Coordinates of C-alpha atoms in Angstrom, one line a residue:
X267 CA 33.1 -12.8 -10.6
X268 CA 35.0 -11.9 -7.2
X269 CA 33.9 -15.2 -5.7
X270 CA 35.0 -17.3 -8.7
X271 CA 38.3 -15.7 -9.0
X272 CA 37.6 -14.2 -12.9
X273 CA 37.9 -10.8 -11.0
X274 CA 41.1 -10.0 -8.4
X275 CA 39.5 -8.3 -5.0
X276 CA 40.9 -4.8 -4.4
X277 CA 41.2 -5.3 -1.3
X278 CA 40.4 -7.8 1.8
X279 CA 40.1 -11.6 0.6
X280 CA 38.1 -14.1 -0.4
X281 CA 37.7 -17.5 1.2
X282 CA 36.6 -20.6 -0.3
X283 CA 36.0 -24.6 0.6
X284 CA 35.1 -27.1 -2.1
X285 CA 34.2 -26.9 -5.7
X286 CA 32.1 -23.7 -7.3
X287 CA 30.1 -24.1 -9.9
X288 CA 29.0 -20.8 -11.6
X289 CA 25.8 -19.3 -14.2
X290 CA 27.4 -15.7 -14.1
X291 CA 26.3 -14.8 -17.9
X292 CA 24.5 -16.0 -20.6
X293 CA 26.8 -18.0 -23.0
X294 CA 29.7 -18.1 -20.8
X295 CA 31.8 -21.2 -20.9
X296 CA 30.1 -22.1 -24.6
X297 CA 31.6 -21.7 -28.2
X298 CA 28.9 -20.4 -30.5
X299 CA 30.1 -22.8 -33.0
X300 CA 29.9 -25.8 -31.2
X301 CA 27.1 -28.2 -30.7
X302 CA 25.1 -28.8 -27.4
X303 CA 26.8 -32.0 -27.5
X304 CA 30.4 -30.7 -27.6
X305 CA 29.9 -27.6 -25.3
X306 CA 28.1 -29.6 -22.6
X307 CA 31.9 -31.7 -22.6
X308 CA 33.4 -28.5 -22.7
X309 CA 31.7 -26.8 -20.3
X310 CA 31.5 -29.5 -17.8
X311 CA 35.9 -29.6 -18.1
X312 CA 35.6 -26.1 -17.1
X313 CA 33.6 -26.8 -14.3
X314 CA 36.3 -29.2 -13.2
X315 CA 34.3 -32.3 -14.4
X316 CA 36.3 -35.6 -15.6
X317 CA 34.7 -36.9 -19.0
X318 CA 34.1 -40.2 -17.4
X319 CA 31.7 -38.4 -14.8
X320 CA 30.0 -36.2 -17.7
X321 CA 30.0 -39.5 -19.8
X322 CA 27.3 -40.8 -16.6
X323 CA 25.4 -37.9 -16.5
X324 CA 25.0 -36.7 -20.1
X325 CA 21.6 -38.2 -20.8
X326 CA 20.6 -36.5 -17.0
X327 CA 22.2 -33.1 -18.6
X328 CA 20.2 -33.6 -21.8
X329 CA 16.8 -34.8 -20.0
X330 CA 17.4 -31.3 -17.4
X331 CA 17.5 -29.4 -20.4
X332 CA 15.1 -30.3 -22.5
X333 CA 17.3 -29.7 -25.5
X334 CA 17.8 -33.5 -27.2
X335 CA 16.2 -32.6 -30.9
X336 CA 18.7 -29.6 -31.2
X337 CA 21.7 -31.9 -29.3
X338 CA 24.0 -31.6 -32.5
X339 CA 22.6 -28.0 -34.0
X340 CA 25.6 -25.5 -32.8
X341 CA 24.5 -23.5 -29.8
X342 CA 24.6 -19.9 -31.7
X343 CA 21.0 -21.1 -33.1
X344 CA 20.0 -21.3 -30.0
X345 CA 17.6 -18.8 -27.8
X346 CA 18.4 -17.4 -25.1
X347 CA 16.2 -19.8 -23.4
X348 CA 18.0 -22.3 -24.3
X349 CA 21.3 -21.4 -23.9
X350 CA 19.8 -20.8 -19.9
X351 CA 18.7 -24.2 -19.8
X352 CA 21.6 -25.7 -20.7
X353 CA 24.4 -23.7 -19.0
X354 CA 21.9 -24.3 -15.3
X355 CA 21.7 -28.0 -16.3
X356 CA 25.6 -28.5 -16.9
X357 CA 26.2 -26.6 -14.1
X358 CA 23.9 -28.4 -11.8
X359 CA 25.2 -31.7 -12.2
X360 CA 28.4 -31.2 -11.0
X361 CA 27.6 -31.3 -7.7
X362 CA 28.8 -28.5 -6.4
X363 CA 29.8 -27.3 -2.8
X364 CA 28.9 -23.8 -4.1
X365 CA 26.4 -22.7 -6.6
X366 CA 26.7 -19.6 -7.7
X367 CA 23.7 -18.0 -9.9
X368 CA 23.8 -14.8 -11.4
X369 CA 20.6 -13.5 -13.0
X370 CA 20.5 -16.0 -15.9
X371 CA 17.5 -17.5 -15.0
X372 CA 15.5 -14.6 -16.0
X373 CA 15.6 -15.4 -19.7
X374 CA 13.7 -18.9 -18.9
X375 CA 10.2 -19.9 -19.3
X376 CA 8.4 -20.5 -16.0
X377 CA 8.3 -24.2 -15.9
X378 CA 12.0 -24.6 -16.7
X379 CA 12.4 -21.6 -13.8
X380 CA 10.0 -23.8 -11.5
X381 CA 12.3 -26.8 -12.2
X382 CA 15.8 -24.8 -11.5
X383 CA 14.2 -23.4 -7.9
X384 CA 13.5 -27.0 -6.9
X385 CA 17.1 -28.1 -8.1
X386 CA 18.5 -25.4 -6.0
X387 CA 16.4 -26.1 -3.0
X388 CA 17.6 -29.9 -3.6
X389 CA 21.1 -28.5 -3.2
X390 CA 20.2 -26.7 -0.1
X391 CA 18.6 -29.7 1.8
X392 CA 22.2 -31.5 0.4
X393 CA 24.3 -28.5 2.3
X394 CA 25.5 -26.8 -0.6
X395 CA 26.0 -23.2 -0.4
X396 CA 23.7 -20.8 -3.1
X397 CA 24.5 -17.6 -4.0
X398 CA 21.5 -16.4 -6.1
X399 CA 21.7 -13.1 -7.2
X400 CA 18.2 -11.8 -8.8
X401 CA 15.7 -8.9 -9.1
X402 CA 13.3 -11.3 -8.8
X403 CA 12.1 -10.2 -5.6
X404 CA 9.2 -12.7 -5.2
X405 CA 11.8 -15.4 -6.0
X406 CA 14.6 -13.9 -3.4
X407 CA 12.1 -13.8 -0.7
X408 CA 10.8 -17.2 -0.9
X409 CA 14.3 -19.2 -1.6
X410 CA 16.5 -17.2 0.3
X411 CA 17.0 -17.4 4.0
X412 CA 19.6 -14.3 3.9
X413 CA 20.3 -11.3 1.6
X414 CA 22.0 -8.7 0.8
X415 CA 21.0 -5.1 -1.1
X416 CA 23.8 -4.1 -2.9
X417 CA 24.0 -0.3 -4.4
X418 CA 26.9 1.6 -6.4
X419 CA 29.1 -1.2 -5.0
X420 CA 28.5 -1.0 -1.4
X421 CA 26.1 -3.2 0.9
X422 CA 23.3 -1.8 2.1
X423 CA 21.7 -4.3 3.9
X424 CA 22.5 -7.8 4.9
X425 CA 20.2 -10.2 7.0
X426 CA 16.4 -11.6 6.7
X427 CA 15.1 -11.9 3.4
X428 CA 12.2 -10.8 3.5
X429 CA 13.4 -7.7 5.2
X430 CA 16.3 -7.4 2.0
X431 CA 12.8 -7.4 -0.1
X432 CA 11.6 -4.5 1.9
X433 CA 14.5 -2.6 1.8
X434 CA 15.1 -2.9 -2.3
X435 CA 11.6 -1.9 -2.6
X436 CA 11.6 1.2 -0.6
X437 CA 15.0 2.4 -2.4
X438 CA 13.5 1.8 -5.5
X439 CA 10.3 4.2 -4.4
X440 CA 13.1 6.4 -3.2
X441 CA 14.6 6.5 -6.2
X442 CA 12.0 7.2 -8.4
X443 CA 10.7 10.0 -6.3
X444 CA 11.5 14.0 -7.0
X445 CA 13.8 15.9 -4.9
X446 CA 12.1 16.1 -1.1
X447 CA 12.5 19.7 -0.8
X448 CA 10.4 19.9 -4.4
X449 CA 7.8 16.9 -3.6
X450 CA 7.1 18.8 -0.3
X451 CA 6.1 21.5 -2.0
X452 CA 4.3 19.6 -4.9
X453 CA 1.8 17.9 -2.7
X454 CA 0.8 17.8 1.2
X455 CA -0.5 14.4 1.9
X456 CA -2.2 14.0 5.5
X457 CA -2.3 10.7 7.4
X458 CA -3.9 7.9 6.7
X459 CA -7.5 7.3 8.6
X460 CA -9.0 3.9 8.4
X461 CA -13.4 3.6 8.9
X462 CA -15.7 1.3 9.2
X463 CA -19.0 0.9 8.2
X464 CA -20.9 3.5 10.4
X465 CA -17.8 6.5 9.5
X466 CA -15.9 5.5 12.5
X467 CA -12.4 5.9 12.8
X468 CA -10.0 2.8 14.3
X469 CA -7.0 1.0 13.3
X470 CA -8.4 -3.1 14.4
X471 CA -10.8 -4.7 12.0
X472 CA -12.0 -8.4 11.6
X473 CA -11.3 -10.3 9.2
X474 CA -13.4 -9.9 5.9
X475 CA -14.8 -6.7 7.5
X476 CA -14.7 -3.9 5.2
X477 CA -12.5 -0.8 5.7
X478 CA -12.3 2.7 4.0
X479 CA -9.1 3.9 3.9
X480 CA -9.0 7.8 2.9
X481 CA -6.3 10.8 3.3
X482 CA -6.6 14.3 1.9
X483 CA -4.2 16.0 -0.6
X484 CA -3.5 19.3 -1.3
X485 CA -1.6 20.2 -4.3
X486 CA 0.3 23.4 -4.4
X487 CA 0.9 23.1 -7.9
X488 CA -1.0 21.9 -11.1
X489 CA -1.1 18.6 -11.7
X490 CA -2.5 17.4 -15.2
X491 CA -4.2 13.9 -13.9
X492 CA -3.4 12.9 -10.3
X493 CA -3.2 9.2 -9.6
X494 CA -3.7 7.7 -6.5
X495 CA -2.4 4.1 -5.2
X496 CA -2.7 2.0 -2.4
X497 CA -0.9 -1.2 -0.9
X498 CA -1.3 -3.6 1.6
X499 CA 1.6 -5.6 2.8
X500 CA 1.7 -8.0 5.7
X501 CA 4.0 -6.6 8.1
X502 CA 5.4 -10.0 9.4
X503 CA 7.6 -10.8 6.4
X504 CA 6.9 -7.9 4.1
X505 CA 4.6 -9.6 1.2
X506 CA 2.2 -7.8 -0.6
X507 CA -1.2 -8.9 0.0
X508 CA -2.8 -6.2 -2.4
X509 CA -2.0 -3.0 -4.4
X510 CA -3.8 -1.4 -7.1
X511 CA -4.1 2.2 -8.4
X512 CA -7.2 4.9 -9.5
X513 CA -5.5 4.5 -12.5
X514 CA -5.3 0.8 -12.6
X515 CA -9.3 0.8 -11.7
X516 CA -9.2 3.1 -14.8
X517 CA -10.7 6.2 -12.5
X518 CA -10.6 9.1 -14.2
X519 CA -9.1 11.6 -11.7
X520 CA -9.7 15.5 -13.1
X521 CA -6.6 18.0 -13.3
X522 CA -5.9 19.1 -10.1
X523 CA -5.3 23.3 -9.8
X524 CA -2.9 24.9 -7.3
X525 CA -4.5 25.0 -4.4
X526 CA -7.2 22.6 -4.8
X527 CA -7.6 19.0 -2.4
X528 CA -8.8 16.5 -2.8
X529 CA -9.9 13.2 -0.7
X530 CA -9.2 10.1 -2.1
X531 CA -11.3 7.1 -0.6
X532 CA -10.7 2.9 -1.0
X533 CA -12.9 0.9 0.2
X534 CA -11.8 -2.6 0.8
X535 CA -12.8 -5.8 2.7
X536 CA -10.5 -7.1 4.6
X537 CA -10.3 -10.9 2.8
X538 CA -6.7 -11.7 4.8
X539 CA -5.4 -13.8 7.5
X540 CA -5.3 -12.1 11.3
X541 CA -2.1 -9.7 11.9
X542 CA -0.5 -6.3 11.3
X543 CA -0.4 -5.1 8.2
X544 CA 1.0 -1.6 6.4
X545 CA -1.4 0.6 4.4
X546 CA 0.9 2.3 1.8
X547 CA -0.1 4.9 -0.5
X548 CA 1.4 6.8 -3.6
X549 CA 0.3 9.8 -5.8
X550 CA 1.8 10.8 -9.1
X551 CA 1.3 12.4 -12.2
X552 CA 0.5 10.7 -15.6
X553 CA 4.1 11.5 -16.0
X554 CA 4.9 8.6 -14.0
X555 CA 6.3 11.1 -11.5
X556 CA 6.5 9.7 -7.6
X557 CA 4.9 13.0 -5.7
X558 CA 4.7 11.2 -2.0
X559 CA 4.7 7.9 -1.0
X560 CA 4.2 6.5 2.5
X561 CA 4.9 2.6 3.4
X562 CA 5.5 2.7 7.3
X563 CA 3.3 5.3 8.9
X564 CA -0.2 3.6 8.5
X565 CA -0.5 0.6 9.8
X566 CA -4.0 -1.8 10.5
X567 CA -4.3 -4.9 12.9
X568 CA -6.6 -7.8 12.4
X569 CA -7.8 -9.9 15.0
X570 CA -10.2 -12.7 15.2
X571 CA -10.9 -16.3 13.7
X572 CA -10.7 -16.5 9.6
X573 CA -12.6 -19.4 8.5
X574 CA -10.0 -19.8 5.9
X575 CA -6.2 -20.4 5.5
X576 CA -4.0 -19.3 3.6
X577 CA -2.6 -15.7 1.8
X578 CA -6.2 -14.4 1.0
X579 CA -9.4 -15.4 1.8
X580 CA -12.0 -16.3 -1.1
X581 CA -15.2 -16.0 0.5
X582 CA -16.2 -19.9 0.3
X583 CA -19.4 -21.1 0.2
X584 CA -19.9 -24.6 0.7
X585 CA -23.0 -26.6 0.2
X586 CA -23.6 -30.4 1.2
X587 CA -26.3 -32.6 -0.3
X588 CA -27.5 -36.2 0.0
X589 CA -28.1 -37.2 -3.7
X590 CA -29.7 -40.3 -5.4
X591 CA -26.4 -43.7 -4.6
X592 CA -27.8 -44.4 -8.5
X593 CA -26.7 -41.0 -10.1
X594 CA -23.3 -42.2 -8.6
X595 CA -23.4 -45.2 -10.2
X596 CA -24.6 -44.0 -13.3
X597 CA -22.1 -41.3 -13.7
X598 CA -19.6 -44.1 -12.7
X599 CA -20.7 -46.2 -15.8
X600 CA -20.9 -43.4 -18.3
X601 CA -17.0 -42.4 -17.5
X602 CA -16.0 -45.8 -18.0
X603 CA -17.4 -45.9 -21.0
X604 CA -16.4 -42.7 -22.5
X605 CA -12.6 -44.2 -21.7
X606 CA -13.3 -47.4 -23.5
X607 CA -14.4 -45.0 -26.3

């Protein structure tokens, strides 16, 4: 709102160079009682479009949208999905210098969200400048080259992407946790140990070789039913290869008395790509209360050649065989006829 002038800065200023086109909330620049038809004029004049130039690209607007059967039904009988695609497709044809999105897109289906991330990467190969502002993580760290982490008004990180990710998702663990000086005395956690097969202890694997990851807690106060997770994240641009929970696995974990430990085990094979990754853990409470949580400390490299590419590897098995050239031909004939059927 500061960058399209509706809100006055404070302080400091704000430059801009060519024309901004905005999607800062859903509805905004529409009259409920109005059809598509009329607010996609209306709109677009806002925008700073001529009607000549929307008269050109109205059928473009309509296609984008996917809104032609309700073209001349008044937009407050419209979803909110619909009011999405419309305000992105009106806003996208004006060929902006900046773009600025804000959220909206989170009320779309996934192929009209698919179609709006290829828009916007059209407008980046074009030069324009997008400002996408999301909690869409996985959509923030693949479109975005920079980003920023903004909290109670102030940034607290600006630079790589992927590292914005990383940041937003440790404050959010951060946040959800208990007071440090009670955690500490909720739970001990030691450090991570990574195994292999034969029980020994080591930090570089192969890949698909098969790990156990294990730490001991201690809980120095009751706990109704523990829960245990574990993560895996590639270290390189902070995507998470794998994470799952005991109570995910639906593993009954037994109240836990003051006092008490226990050793929580996963055992894992190592299906990914060579490199460093982080082995994060958490433990709560059925309460959904965070007790510890660890995402830098442990950390496991991979070396060696991975007969796949990729994010994961599947485990292929391929199998070659010389067959009958007539069962080719056959099954050649047999589709040919079923399509003149």
């Amino acid at each position: 709102k500061l960058v399209t002038g509706i809100l006055e800065p404070t302080e400091g200023q704000i430059t801009l160079r060519g024309q901004v086109a905005s999607l800062l909330e859903l509805g905004a620049g529409f009259h409920p009682d109005l059809t598509g038809r009329e607010n996609i004029y209306m709109n677009a004049a806002i925008l700073g479009m001529r009607r000549r130039e929307v008269d050109r690209k109205f059928e473009d607007i309509v296609e984008f949208a996917g809104i032609r059967d309700f073209l001349d039904t008044p937009i407050k009988r419209y979803s909110s999905g619909m009011y999405a695609r419309l305000g992105f497709s009106v806003a996208a044809h004006v060929d902006p210098d900046v773009l600025l999105v804000d959220e909206v897109l989170s009320v779309g289906d996934r192929v009209f969200r698919s179609k709006c991330m290829d828009k916007m990467r059209g407008f980046l190969d074009r030069g324009v400048a997008v400002v996408y502002v999301s909690h869409d993580l996985r959509s923030v760290a693949s479109f975005c080259d920079r980003a920023m982490v903004i909290s109670d008004g102030c940034i607290q990180y600006i630079g790589r992407a992927a590292e914005a990710v990383a940041q937003y998702h440790q404050a959010c663990i951060e946040a959800s946790m208990l007071p440090s000086a009670r955690r500490r005395t909720l739970v001990d956690v030691s450090p991570v140990r990574f195994l292999d097969k034969t029980g020994r202890e080591k930090q570089t694997f192969t890949p698909g070789e098969e790990v156990t990851i294990e730490f001991d807690v201690r809980y120095n106060h009751p706990m109704a039913q523990p829960s245990f997770g574990l993560s895996l994240i590639r270290t390189e641009d902070r995507l998470v290869m794998f994470e799952t929970s005991s109570t995910r696995m639906h593993y009954n974990t037994p109240p836990a008395i003051e006092g008490a430990c226990s050793r929580v085990r996963y055992r894992i094979a190592l299906n990914v790509p060579p490199g460093e990754y982080l082995v994060g853990y958490h433990v709560r409470d059925r309460d959904s209360a965070l007790y510890a949580a660890m995402q830098e400390d442990a950390r496991i490299m991979i070396i060696g050649e991975s007969i796949s590419g990729g994010v994961v590897d599947l485990a292929p098995k391929v199998a070659v065989e010389e067959v009958d050239p007539r069962f080719h031909e056959m099954n050649a004939a047999n589709v040919g006829r079923a399509v003149a059927s």
